[in-house]
CSV table of C-alpha atoms in Angstrom, one decimal:
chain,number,residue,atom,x,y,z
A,221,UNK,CA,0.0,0.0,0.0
A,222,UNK,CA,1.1,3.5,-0.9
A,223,UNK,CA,-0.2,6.6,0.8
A,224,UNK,CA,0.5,10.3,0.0
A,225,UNK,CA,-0.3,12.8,2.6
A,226,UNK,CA,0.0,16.5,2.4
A,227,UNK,CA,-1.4,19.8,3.5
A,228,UNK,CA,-1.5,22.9,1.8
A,229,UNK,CA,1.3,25.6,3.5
A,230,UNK,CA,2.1,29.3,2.9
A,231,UNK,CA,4.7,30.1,0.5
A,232,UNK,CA,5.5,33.8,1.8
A,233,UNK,CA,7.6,35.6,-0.8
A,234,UNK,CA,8.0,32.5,-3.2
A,235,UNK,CA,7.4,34.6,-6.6
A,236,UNK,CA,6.8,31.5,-9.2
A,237,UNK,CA,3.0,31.1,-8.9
A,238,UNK,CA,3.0,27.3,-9.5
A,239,UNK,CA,5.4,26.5,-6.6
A,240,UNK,CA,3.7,29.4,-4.4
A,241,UNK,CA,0.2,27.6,-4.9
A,242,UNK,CA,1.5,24.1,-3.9
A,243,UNK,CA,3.8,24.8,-1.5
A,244,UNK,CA,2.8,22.0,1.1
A,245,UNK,CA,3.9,19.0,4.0
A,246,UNK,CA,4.1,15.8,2.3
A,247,UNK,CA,4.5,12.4,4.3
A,248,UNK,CA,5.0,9.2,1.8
A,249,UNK,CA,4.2,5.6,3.1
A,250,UNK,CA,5.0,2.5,1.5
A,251,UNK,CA,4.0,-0.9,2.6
A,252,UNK,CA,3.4,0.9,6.5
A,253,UNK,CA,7.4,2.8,5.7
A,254,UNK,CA,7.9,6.0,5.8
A,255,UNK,CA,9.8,7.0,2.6
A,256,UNK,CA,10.0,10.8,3.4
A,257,UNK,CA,11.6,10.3,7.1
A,258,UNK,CA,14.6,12.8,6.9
A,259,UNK,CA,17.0,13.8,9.6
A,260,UNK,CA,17.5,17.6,10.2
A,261,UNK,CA,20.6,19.0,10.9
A,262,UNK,CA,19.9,22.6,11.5
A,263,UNK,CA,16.9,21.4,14.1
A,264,UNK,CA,18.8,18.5,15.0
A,265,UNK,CA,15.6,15.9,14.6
A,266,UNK,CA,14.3,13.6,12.6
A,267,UNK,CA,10.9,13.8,11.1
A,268,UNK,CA,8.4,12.5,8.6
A,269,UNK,CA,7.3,15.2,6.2
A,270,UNK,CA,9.2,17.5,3.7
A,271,UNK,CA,8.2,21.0,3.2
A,272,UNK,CA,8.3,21.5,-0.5
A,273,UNK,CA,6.1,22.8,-3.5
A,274,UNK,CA,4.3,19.4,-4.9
A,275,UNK,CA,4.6,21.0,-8.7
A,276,UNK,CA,8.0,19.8,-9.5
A,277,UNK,CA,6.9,16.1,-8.4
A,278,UNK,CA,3.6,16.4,-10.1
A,279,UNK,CA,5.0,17.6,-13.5
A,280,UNK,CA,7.9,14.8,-12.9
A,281,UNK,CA,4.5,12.0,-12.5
A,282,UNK,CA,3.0,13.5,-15.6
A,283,UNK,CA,5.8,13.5,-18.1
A,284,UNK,CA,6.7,9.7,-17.2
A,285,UNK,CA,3.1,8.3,-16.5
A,286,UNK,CA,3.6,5.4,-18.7
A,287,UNK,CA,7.1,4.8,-17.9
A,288,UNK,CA,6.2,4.8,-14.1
A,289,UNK,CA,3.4,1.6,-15.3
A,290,UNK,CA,4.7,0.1,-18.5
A,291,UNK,CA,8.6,-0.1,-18.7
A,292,UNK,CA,9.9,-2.6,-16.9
A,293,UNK,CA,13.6,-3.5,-16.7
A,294,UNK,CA,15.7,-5.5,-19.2
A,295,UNK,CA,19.2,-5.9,-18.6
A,296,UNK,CA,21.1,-4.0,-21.7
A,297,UNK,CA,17.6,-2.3,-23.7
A,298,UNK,CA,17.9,0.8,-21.7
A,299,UNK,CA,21.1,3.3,-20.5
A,300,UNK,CA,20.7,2.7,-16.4
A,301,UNK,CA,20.9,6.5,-16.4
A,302,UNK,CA,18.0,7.3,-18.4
A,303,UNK,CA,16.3,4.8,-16.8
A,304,UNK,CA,17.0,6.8,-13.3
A,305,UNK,CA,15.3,9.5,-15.0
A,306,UNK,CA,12.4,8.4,-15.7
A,307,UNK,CA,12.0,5.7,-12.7
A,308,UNK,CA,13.8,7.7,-9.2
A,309,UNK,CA,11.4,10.3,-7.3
A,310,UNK,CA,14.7,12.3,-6.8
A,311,UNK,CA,14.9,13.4,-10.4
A,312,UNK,CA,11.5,15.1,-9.7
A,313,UNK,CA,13.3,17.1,-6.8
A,314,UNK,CA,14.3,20.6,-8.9
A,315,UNK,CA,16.4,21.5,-5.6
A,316,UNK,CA,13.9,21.0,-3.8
A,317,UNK,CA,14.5,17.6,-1.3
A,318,UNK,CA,12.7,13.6,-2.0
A,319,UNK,CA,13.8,10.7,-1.4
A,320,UNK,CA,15.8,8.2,-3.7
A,321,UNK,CA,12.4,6.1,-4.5
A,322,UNK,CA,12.6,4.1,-7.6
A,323,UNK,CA,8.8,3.0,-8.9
A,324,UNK,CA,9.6,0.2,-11.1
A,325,UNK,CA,6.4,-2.0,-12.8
A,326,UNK,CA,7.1,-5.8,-12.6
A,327,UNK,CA,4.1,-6.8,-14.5
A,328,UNK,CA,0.7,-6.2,-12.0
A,329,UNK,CA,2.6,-5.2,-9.2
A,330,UNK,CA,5.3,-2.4,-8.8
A,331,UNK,CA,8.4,-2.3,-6.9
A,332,UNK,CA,9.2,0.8,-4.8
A,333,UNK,CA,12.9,1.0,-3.7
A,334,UNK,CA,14.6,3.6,-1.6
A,335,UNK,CA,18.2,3.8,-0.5
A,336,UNK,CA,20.0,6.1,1.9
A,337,UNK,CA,20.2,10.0,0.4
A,338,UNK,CA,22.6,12.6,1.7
A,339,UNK,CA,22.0,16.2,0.6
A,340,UNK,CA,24.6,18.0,2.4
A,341,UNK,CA,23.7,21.6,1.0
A,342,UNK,CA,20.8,21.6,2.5
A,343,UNK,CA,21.5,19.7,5.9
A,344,UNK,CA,19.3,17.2,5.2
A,345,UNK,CA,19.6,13.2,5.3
A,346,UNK,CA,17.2,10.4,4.3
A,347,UNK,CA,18.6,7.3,6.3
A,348,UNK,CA,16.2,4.6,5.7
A,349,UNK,CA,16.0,2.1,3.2
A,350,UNK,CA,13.7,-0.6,1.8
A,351,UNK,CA,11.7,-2.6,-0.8
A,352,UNK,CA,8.2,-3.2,-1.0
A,353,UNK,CA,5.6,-4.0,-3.9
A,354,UNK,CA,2.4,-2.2,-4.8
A,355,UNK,CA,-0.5,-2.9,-6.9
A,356,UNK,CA,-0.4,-1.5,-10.4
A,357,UNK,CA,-3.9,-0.2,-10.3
A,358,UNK,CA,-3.5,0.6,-6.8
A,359,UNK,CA,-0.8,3.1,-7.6
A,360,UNK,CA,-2.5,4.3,-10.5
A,361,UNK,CA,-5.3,5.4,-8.2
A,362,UNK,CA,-2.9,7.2,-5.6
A,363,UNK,CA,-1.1,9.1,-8.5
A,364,UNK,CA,-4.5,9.9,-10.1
A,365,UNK,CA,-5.8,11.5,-7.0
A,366,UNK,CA,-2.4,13.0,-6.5
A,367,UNK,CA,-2.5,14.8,-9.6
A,368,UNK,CA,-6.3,15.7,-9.8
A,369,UNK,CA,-5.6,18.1,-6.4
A,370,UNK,CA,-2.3,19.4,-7.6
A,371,UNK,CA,-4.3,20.7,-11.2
A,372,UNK,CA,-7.2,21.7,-8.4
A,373,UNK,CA,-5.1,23.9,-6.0
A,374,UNK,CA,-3.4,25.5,-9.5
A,375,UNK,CA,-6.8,26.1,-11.0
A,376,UNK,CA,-7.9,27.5,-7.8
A,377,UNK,CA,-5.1,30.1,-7.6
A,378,UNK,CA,-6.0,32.6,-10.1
A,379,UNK,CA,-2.6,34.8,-10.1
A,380,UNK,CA,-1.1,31.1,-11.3
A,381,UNK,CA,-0.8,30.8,-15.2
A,382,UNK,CA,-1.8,27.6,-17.0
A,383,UNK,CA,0.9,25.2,-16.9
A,384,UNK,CA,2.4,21.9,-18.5
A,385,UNK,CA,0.9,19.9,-16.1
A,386,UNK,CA,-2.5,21.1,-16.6
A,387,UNK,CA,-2.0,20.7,-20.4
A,388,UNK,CA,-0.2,17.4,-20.3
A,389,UNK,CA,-2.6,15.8,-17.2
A,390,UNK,CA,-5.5,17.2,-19.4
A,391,UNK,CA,-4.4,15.1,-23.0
A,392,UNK,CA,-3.6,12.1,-21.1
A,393,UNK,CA,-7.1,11.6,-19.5
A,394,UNK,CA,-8.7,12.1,-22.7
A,395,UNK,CA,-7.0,9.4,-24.8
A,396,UNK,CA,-9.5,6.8,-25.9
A,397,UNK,CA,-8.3,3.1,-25.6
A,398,UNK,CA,-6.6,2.8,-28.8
A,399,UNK,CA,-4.2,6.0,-28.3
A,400,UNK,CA,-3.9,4.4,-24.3
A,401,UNK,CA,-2.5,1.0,-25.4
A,402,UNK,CA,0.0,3.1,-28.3
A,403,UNK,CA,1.3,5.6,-25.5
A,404,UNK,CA,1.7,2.2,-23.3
A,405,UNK,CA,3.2,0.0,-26.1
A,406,UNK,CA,5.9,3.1,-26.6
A,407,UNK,CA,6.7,3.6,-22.8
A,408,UNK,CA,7.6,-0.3,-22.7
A,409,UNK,CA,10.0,0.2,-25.3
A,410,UNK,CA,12.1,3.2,-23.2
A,411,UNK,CA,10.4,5.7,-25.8
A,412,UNK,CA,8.5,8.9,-25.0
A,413,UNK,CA,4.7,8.4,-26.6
A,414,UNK,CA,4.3,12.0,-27.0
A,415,UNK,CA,7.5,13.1,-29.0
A,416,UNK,CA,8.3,10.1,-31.4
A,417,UNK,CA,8.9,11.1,-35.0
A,418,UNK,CA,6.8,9.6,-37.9
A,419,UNK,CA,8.8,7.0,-39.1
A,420,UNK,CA,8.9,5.7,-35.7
A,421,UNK,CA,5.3,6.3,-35.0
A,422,UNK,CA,4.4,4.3,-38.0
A,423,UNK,CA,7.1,1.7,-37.2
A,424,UNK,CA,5.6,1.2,-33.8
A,425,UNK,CA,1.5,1.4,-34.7
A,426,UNK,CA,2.5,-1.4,-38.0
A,427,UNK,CA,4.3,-3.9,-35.7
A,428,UNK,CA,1.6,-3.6,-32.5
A,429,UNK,CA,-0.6,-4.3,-35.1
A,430,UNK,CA,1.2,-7.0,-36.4
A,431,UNK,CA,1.6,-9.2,-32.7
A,432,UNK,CA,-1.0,-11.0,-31.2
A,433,UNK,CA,-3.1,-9.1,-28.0
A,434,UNK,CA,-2.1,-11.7,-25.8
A,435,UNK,CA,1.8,-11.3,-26.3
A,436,UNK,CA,1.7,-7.8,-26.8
A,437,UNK,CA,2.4,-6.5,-23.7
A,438,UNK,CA,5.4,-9.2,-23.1
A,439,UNK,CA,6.6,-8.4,-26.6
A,440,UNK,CA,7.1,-4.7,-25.9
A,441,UNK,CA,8.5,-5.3,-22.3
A,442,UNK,CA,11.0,-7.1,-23.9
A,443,UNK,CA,11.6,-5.8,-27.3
A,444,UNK,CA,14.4,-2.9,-28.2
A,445,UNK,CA,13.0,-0.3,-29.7
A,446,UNK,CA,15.7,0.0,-32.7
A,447,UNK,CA,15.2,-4.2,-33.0
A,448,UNK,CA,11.2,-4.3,-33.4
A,449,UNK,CA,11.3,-5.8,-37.1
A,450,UNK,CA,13.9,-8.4,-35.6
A,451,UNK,CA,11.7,-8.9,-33.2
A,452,UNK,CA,8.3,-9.1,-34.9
A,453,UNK,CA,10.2,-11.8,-37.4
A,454,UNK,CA,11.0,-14.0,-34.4
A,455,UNK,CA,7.9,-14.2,-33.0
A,456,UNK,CA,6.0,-14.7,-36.6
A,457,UNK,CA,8.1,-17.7,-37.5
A,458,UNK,CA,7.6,-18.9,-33.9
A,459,UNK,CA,4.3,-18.8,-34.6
A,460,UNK,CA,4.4,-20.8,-37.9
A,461,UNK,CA,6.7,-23.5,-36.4
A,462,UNK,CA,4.0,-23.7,-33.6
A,463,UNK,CA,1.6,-24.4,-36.2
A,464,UNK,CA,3.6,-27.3,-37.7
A,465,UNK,CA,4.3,-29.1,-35.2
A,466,UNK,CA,2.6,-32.3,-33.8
A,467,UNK,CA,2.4,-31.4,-30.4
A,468,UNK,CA,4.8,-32.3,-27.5
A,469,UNK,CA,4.8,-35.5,-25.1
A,470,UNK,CA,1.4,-36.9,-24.8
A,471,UNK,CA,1.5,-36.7,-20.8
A,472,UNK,CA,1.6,-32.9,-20.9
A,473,UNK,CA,-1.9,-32.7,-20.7
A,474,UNK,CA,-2.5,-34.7,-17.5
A,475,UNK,CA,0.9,-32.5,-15.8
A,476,UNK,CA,-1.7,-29.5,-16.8
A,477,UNK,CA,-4.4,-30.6,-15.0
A,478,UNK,CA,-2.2,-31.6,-12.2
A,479,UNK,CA,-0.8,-27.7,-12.4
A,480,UNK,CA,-4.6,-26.1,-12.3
A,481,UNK,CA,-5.3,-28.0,-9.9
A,482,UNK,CA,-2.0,-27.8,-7.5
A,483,UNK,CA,0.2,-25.0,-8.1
A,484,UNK,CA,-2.0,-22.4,-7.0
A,485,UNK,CA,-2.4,-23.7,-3.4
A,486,UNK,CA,1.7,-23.3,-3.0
A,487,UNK,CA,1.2,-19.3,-4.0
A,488,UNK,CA,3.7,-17.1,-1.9
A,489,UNK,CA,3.4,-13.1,-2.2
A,490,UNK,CA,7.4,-13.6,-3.4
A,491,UNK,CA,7.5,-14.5,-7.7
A,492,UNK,CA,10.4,-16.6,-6.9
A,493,UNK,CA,8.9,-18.6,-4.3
A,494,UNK,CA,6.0,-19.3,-6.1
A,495,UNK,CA,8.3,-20.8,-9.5
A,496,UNK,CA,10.1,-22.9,-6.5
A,497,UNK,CA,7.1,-24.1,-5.0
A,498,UNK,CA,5.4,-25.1,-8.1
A,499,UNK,CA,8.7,-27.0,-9.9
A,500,UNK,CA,8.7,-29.1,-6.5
A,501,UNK,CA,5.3,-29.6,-6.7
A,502,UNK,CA,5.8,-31.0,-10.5
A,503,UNK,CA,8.8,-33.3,-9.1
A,504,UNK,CA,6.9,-34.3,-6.5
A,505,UNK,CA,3.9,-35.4,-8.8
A,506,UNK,CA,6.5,-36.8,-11.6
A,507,UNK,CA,8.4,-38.8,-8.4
A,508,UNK,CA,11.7,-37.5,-8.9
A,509,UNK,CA,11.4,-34.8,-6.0
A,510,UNK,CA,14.9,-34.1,-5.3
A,511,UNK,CA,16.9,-36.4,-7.7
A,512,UNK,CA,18.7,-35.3,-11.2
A,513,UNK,CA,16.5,-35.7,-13.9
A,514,UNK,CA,17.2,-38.4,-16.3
A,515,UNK,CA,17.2,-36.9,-20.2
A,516,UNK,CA,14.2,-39.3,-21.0
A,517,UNK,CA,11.9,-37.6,-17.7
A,518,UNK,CA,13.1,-34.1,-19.9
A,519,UNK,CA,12.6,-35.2,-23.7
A,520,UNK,CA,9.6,-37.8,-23.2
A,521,UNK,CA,7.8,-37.0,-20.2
A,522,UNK,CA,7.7,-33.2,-20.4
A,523,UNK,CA,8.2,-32.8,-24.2
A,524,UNK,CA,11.8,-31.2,-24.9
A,525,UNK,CA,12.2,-33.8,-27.7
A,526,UNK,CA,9.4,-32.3,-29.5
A,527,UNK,CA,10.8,-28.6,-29.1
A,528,UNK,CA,12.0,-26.8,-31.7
A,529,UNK,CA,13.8,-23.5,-32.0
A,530,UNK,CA,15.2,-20.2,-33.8
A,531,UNK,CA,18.4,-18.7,-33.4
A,532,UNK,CA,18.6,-15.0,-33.5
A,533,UNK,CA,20.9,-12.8,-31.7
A,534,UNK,CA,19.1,-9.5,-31.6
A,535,UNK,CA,16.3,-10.7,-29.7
A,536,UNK,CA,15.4,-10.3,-26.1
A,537,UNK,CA,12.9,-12.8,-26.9
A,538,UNK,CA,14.0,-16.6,-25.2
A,539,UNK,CA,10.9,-19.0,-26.1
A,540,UNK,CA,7.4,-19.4,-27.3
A,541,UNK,CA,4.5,-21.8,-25.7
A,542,UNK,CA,1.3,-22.5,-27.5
A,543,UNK,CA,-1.4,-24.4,-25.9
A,544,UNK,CA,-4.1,-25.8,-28.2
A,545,UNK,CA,-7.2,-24.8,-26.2
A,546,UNK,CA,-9.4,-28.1,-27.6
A,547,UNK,CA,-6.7,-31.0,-26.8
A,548,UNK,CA,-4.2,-28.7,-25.1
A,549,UNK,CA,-1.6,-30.4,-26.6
A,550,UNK,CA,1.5,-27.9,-26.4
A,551,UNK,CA,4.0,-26.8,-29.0
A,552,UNK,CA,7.5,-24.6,-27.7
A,553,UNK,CA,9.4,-22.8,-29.9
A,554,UNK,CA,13.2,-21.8,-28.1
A,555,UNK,CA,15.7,-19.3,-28.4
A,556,UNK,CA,19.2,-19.5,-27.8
A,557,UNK,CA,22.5,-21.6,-29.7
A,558,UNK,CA,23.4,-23.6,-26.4
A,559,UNK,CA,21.4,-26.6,-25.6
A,560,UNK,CA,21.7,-25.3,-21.7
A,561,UNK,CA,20.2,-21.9,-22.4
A,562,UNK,CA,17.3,-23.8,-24.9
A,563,UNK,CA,17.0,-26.4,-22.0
A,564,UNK,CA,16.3,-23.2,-19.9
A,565,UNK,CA,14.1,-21.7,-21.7
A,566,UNK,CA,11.9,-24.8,-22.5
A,567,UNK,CA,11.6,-25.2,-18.4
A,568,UNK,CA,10.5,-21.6,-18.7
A,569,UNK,CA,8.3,-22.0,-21.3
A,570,UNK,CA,6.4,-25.3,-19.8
A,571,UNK,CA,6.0,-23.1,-16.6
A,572,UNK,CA,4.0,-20.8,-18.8
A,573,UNK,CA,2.1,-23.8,-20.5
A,574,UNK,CA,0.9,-25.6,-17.1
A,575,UNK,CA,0.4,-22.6,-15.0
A,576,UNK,CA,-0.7,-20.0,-17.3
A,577,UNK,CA,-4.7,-19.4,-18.6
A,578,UNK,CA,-2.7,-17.9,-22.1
A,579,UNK,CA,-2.8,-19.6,-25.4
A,580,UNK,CA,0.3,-18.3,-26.6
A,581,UNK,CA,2.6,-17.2,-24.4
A,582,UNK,CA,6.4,-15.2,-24.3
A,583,UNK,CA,9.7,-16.1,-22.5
A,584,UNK,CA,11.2,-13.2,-22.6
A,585,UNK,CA,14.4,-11.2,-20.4
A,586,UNK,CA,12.2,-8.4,-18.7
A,587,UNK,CA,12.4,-8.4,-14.9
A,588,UNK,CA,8.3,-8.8,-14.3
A,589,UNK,CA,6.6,-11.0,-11.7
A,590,UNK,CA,5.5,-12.9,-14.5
A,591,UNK,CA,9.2,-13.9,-15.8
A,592,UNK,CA,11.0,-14.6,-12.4
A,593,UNK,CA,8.2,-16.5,-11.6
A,594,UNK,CA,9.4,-18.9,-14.7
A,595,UNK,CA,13.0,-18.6,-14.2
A,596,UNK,CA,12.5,-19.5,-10.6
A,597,UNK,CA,10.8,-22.7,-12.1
A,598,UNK,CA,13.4,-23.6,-14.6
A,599,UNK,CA,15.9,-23.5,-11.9
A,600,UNK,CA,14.6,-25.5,-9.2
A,601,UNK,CA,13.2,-28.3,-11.9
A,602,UNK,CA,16.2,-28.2,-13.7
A,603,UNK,CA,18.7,-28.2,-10.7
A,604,UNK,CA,16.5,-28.7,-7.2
A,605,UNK,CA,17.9,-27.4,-4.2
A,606,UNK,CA,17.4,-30.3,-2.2
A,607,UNK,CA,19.4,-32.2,-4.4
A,608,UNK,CA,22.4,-29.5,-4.8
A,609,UNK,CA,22.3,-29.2,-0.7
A,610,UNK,CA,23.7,-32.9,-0.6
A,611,UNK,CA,26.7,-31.7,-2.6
A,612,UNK,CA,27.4,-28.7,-0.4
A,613,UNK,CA,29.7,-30.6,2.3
A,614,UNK,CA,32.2,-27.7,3.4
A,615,UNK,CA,29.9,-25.2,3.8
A,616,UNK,CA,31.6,-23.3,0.4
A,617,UNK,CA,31.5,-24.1,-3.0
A,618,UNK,CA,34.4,-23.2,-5.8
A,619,UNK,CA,33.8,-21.9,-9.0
A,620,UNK,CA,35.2,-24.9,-10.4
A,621,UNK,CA,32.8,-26.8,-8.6
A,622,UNK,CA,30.0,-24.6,-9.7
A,623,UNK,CA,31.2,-25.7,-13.5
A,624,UNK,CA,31.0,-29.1,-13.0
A,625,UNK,CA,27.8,-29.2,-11.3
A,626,UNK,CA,26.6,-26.7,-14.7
A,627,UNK,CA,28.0,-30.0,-16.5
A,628,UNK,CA,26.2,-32.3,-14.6
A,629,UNK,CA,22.5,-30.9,-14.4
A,630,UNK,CA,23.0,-29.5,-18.1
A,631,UNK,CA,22.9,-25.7,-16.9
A,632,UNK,CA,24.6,-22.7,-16.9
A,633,UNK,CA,26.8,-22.2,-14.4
A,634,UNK,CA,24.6,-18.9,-13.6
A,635,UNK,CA,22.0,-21.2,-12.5
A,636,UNK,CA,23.8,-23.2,-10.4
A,637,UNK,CA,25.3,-19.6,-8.6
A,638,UNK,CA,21.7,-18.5,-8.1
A,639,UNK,CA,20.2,-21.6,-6.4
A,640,UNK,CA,23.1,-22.1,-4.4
A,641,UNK,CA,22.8,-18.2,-3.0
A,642,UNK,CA,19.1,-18.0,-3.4
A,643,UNK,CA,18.7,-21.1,-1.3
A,644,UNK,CA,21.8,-20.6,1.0
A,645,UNK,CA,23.0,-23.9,0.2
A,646,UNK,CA,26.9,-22.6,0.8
A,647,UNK,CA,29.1,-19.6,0.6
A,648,UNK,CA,30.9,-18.9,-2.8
A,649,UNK,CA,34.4,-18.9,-2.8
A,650,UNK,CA,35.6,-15.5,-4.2
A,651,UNK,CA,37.7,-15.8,-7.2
């Protein structure tokens, strides 16, 4: 939950009428945190609230609206600065103080972050930090309010000109649906909805045309924005191998039904947890719980025989599942020229084909709820924890060892890293 409280101060001799007519206390509380606790050093305190016109942070809201819900990271699409910009309250500040709040969408949810902010010029110090997730819609309603009063107080103050923010609030609430999913389909990609050119603009409406509704909003999480024909290709002749094939192994079916009716009893509020909780579950049901899996469980009993896949380096797009909604028979189309990154990605892929209500649905490299929920999956079915603990005899594992077990589950040795520190199986060794 995210709360913004404020109250409406003088501004005695402030002389730019947008920052004298919302000159206010805020207080900002996240998940029962308060973001906005600052230490004083000319009062020699600590308190909760900021004194500050809420313009600069309203405008900032405004001008990144679809950012703040839509773009989601992906290691490598965007410059981490640029990123900062549009995603860290304290490029909002305009000299004014906030905290260092990052408001990063993960799918349905978004993650607030805060870290420790020193602003020595003006003796001031936010000490705290934390994580927490909120509601996308949730958000969206907090914000909405936010910036209804701000546009209020301005319109209330007749010595205050009209401003961007009325103008810019005003446009966005009156896009109709069609013009909403453009601005959002642009705002995945890194790009500003409002100032693309018309080759891009054209690029971007032909393409979003071109994808299928459900993937769309995967395809554009993941996608770079100077790659989309690349992109678009991959997933087209994804869909046309789909099409071809015969189905995978025949027992996929019943592991669906198994999934509906299983998986979701195991839901934790953590993404990972829940990809754990359900690849055990899976193991559990196939009777290999914590053992390696033998290559005919992977190629015959869950379908990687049947699998094909397209190589293409510009992508950020890792596989393709297709459920047939009559039989349900399943078809998975993989990216990647390693067979341990394709072996990943089909584990990620079946995750999406047992657990998911989709038809079709992307693998992709965004950091949403939705993909560490599958990565967390492919790990722990690929290389279980339980079965990695009983290699873990010192208390510290090598890198060296960490290659060979990558050799002897048929994963990356990034995989094995992960479950070892995700789990806390052992310490490992520096290099």
């Amino acid at each position: 939950m995210m709360l913004l409280e404020y109250d409406w101060e003088p501004a005695e001799g402030v002389k730019t009428p947008e920052l004298r007519a919302t000159w206010a206390r805020l207080k900002m509380v996240v998940d029962g945190h308060v973001v906005t606790q600052v230490s004083d050093a000319s009062s020699r305190s600590v308190r909760p609230i900021l004194y500050l016109p809420l313009y600069p942070l309203a405008e900032w809201i405004v001008s990144h609206w679809f950012a703040l819900f839509c773009e989601s990271e992906v290691p490598g699409k965007a410059d981490p600065r640029d990123f900062r910009r549009r995603h860290a309250l304290r490029f909002a500040s305009e000299g004014f103080a906030l905290p260092d709040l990052e408001i990063v969408p993960e799918g349905r949810s978004i993650r607030m972050a805060w870290e420790p902010l020193s602003l020595p010029s003006m003796g001031l110090e936010f000490q705290t930090s934390g994580e927490a997730r909120v509601g996308r819609d949730e958000l969206k309603s907090v914000l909405c309010q936010f910036l209804d009063t701000v546009v209020c107080r301005l319109e209330a103050d007749d010595g205050a000109p009209r401003t961007f923010l009325q103008s810019e609030w005003e446009a966005i609430k009156a896009l109709d649906s069609e013009e909403v999913e453009f601005c959002e389909a642009a705002a995945s990609l890194g790009l500003d909805p409002f100032s693309l050119d018309k080759r891009r603009e054209e690029e971007l409406l032909e393409v979003g045309n071109s994808v299928p509704g459900e993937l769309r909003e995967d395809f554009f999480s993941a996608a770079l924005p100077d790659n989309l024909r690349a992109h678009l290709e991959w997933v087209s002749e994804a869909l046309n191998k789909a099409v071809r094939q015969s189905g995978a192994a025949d027992a996929l079916p019943g592991l669906r039904r198994h999934a509906q009716s299983s998986f979701s009893a195991g839901y934790s509020s953590a993404p990972w947890n829940y990809g754990y909780e359900c690849a055990r579950s899976l193991r559990k049901y196939l009777g290999i719980a914590g053992e390696l899996m033998t290559p005919h469980d992977f190629e015959e009993k869950l379908g990687y025989a049947s699998a094909d896949w397209i190589v293409n380096d510009v992508v950020n797009l890792d596989a393709l599942a297709v459920r047939d909604s009559a039989s349900q028979a399943a078809s998975f189309i993989l990216s990647g020229r390693s067979e341990t990154s394709r072996r990943f990605a089909f584990a990620r892929a079946l995750f999406e084909y047992l657990e998911g209500d989709a038809s079709r649905a992307l693998v992709t490299r965004a950091v949403t709820n939705r993909q560490r929920q599958n990565r967390a999956f492919a790990a722990e079915l690929l290389a279980p924890a339980e079965s990695l603990s009983g290699r873990m005899r010192h208390g510290t594992v090598s890198h060296e060892q960490i290659d060979d077990l990558a050799e002897e589950y048929k994963v990356s040795p990034f995989v094995i890293r992960h479950q070892i520190e995700n789990h806390r199986l052992a310490r490992v060794m520096p290099v």
